[in-house]
Coordinates of N, CA and C and ligand atoms in Angstrom, one line a residue:
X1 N 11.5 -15.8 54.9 CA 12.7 -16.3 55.5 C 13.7 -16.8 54.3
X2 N 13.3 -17.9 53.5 CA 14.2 -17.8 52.2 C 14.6 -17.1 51.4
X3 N 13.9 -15.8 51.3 CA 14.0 -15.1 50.0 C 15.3 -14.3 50.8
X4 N 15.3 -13.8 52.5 CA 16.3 -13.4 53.4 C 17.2 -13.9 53.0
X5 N 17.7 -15.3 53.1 CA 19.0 -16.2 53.0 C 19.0 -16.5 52.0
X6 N 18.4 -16.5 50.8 CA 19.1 -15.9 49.3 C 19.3 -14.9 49.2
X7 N 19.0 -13.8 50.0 CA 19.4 -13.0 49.7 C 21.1 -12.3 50.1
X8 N 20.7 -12.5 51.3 CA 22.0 -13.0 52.3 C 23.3 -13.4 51.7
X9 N 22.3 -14.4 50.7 CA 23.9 -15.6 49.9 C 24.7 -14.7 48.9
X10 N 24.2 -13.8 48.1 CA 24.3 -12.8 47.1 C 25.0 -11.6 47.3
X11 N 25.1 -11.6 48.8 CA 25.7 -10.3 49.5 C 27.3 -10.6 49.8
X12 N 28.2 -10.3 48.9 CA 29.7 -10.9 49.4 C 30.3 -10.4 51.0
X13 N 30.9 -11.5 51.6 CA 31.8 -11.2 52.3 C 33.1 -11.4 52.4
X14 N 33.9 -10.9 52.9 CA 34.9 -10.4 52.4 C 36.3 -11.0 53.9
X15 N 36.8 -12.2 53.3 CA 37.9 -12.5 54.1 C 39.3 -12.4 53.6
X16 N 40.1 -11.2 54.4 CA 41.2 -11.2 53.8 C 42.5 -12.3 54.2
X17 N 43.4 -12.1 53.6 CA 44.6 -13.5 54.0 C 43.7 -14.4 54.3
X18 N 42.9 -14.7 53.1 CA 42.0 -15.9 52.5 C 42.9 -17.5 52.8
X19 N 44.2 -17.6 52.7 CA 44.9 -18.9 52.7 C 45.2 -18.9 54.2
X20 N 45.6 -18.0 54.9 CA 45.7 -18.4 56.3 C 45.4 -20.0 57.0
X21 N 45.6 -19.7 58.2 CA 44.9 -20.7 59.2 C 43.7 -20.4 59.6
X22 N 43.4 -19.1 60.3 CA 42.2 -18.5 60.9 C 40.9 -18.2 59.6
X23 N 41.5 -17.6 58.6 CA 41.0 -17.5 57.5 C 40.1 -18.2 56.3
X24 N 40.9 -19.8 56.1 CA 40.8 -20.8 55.8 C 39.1 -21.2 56.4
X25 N 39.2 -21.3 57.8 CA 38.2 -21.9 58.6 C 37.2 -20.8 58.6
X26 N 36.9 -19.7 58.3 CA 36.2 -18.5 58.4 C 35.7 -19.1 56.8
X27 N 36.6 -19.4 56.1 CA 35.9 -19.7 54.3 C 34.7 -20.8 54.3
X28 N 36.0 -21.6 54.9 CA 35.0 -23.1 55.0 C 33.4 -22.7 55.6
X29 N 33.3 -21.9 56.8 CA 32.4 -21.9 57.7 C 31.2 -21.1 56.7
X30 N 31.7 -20.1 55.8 CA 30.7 -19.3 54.9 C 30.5 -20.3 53.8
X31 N 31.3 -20.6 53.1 CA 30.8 -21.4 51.9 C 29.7 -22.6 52.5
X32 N 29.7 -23.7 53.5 CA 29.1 -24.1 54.1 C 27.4 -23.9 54.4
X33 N 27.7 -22.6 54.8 CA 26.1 -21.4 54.8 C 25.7 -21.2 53.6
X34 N 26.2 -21.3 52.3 CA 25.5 -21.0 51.5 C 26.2 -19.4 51.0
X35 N 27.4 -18.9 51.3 CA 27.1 -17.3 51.4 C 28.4 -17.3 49.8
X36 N 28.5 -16.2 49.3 CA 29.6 -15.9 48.4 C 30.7 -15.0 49.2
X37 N 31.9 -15.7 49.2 CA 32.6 -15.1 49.9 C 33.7 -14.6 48.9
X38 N 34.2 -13.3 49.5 CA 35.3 -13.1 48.7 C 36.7 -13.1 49.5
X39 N 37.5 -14.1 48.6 CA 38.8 -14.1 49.7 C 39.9 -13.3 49.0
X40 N 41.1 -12.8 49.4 CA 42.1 -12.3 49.6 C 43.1 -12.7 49.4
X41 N 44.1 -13.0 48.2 CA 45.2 -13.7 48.8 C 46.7 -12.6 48.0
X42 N 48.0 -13.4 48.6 CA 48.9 -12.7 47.9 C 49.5 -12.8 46.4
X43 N 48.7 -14.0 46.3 CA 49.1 -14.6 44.8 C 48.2 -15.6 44.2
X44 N 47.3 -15.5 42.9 CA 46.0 -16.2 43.0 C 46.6 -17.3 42.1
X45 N 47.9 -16.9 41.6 CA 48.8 -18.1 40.8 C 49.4 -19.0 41.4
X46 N 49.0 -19.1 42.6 CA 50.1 -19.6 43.5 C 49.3 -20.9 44.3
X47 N 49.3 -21.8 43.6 CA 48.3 -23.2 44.0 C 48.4 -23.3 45.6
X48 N 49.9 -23.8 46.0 CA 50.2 -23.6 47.5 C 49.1 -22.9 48.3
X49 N 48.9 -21.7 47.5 CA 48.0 -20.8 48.8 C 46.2 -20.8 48.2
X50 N 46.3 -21.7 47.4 CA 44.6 -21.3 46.9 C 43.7 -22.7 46.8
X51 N 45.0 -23.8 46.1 CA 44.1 -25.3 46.5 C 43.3 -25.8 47.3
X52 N 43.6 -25.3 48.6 CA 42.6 -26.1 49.5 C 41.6 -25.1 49.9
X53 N 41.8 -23.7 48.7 CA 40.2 -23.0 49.0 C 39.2 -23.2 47.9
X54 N 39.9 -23.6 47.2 CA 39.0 -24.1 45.7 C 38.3 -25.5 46.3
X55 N 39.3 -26.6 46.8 CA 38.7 -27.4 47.0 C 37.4 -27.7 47.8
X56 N 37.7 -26.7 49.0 CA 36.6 -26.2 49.9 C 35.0 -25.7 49.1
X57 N 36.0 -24.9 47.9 CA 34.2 -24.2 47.5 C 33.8 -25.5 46.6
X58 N 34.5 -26.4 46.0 CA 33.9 -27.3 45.3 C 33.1 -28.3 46.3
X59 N 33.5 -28.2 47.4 CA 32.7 -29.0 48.1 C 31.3 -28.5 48.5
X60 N 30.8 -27.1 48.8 CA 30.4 -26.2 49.7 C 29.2 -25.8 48.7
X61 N 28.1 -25.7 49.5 CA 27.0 -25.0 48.6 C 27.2 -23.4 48.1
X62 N 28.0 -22.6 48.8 CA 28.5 -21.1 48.7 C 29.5 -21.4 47.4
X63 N 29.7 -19.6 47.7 CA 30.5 -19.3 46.0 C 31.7 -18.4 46.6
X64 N 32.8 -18.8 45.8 CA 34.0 -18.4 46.2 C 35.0 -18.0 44.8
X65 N 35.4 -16.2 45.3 CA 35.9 -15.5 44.3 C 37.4 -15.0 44.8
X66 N 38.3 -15.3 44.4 CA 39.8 -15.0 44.8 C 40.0 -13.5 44.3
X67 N 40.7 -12.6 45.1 CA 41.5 -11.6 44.3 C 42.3 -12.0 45.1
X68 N 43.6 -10.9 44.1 CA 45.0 -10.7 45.1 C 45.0 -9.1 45.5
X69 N 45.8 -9.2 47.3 CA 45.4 -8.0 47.8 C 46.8 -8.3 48.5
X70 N 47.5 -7.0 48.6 CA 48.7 -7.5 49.9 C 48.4 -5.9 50.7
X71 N 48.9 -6.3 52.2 CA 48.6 -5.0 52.4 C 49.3 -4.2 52.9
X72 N 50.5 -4.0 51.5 CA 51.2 -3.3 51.5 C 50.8 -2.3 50.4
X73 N 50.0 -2.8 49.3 CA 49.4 -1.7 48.4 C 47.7 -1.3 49.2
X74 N 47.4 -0.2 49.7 CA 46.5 -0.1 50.2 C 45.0 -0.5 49.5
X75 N 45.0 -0.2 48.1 CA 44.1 0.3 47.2 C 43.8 -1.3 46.6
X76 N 44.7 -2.2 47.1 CA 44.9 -3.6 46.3 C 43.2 -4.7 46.7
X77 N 42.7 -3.7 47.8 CA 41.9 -4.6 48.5 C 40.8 -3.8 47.7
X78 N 40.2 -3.0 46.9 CA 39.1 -2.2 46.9 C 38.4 -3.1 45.8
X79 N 38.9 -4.2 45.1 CA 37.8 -4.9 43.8 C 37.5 -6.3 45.1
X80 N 38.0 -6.3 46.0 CA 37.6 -7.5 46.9 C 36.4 -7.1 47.7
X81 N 36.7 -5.7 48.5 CA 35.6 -5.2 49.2 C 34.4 -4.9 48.3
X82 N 34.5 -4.6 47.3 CA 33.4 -3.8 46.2 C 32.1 -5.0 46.8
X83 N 31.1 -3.8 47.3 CA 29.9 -4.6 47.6 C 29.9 -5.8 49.1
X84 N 30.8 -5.7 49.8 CA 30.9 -6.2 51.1 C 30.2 -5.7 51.9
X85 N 29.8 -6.2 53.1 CA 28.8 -5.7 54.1 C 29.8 -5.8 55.2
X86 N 30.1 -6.7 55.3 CA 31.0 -7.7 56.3 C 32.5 -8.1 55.6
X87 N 33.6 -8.2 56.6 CA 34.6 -7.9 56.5 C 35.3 -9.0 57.3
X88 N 36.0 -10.1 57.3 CA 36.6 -11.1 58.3 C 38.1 -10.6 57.8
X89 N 39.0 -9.6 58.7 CA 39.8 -9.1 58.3 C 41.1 -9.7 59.2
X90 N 41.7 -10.7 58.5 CA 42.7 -11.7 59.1 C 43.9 -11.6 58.5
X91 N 43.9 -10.7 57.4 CA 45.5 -10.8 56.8 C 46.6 -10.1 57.9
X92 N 47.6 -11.1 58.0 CA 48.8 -10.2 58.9 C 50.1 -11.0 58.7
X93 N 50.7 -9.8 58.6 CA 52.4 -10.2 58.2 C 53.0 -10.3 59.6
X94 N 52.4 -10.8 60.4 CA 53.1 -11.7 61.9 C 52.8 -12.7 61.9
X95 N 53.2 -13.5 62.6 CA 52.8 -15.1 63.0 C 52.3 -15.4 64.3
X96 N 51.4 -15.8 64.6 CA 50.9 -16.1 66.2 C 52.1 -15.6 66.9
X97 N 53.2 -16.5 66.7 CA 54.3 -16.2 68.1 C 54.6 -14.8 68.8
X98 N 55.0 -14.2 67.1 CA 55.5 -12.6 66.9 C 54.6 -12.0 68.0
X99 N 53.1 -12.2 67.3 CA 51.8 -11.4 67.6 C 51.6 -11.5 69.0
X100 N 51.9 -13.0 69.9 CA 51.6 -13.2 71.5 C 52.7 -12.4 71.9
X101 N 54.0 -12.8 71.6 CA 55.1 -11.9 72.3 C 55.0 -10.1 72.2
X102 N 54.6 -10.2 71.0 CA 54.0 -8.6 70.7 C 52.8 -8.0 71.5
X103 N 52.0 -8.8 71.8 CA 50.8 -8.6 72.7 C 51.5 -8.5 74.2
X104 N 52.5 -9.7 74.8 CA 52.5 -9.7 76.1 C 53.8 -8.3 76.1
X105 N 54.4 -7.8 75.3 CA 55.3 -7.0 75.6 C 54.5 -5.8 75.4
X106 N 53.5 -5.7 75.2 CA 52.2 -4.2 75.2 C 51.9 -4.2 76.5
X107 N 51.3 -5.5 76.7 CA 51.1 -5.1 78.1 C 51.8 -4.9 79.1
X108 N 53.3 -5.7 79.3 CA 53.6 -5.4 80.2 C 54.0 -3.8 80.5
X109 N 54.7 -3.1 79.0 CA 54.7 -1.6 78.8 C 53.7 -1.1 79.8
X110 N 52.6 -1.7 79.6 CA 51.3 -0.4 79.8 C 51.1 -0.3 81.4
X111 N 51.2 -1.5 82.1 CA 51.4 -1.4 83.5 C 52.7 -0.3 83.7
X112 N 51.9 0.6 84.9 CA 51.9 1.7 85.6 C 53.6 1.4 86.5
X113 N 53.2 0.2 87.1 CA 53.8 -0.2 88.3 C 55.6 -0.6 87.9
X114 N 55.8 -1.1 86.1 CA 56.9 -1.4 85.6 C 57.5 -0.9 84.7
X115 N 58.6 -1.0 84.9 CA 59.5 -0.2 83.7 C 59.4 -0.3 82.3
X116 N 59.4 0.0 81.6 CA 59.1 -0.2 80.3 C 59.3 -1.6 79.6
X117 N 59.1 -2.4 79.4 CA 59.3 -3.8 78.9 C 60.6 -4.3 78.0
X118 N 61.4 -4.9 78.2 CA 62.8 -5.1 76.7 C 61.7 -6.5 76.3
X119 N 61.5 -6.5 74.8 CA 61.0 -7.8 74.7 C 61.8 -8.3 73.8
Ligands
NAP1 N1 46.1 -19.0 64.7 C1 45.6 -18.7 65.9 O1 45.4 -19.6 66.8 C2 45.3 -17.2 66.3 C3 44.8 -17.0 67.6 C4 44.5 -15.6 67.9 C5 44.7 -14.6 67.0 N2 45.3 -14.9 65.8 C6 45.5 -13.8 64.8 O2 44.7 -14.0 63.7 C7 45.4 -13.5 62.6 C8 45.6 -14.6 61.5 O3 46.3 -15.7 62.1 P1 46.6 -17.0 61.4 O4 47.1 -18.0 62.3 O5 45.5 -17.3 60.5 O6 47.9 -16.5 60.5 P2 48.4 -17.2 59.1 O7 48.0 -18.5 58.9 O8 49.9 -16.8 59.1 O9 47.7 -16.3 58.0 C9 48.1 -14.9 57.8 C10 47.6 -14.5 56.5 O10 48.0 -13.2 56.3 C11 48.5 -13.1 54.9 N3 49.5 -12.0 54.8 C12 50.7 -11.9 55.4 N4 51.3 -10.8 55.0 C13 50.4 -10.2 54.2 C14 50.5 -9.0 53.5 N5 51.5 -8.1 53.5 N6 49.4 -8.6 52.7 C15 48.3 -9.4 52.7 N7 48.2 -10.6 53.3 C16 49.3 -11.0 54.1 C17 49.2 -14.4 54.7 O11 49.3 -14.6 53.3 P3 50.5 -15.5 52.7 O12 50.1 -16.9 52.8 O13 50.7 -15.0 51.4 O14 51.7 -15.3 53.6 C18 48.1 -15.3 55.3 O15 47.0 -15.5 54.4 C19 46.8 -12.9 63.1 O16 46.6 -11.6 63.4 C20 46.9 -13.7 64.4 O17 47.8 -13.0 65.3 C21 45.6 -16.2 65.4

């Protein structure tokens, strides 16, 4: 059972839009376990978006390795995934709001019964 969950811990996973909100709490929850996570961000120079994940791994029995990945260069993500099993894939250039109003204007599209949606 130990030798599993060190082993486990050695196996990176891989969260992108590492500074997020959803993201953020996905880091905290692995470094906590014990696990090496690899996070994702747009700028690893950019304190704003990395302080409070450093801070987290200083606190945290797990290990925490920053790239930068945007996903607009496709290829930017491939030294992050290198060796990932698992994947907490949260980076997105919407904002909740966008994303709900983007969600409820899908659906109403997709209903049969109504005209195509203006959102
Ligand atoms: N928050 C919620 O309650 C909630 C609920 C349900 C679903 N979701 C979904 O979960 C996902 C994350 O939500 P969130 O609230 O955590 O959003 P968020 O705090 O805005 O985080 C989004 C992340 O994506 C990154 N990002 C934006 N554009 C990018 C790009 N071009 N390339 C790479 N990374 C990029 C952002 O980086 P920067 O900091 O550099 O901008 C940030 O790290 C979204 O799809 C959202 O719709 C969220």
């Amino acid at each position: 059972m130990f030798d599993e969950v060190s082993q486990a811990a050695q196996v990176p996973v891989l969260v992108t839009g590492g500074n997020g909100y959803v993201a953020s709490w996905i880091v905290k929850d692995l470094l906590d376990r014990g696990m090496l996570v690899h996070a994702t961000v747009r700028d690893v120079t950019d304190p704003r978006r990395t302080r409070h994940l450093l801070e987290l791994a200083e606190r945290a029995p797990g290990r925490l390795v920053l790239f930068e990945a945007d996903l607009l260069d496709s290829t930017s993500f491939d030294a992050a995934l290198s060796g990932c099993e698992i994947v907490f894939h949260t980076a997105s250039p919407f904002t909740v709001l966008y994303a709900v109003s983007g969600t409820r204007c899908e659906t109403l599209s997709s209903r049969r019964d109504t005209a195509p949606a203006t959102c």
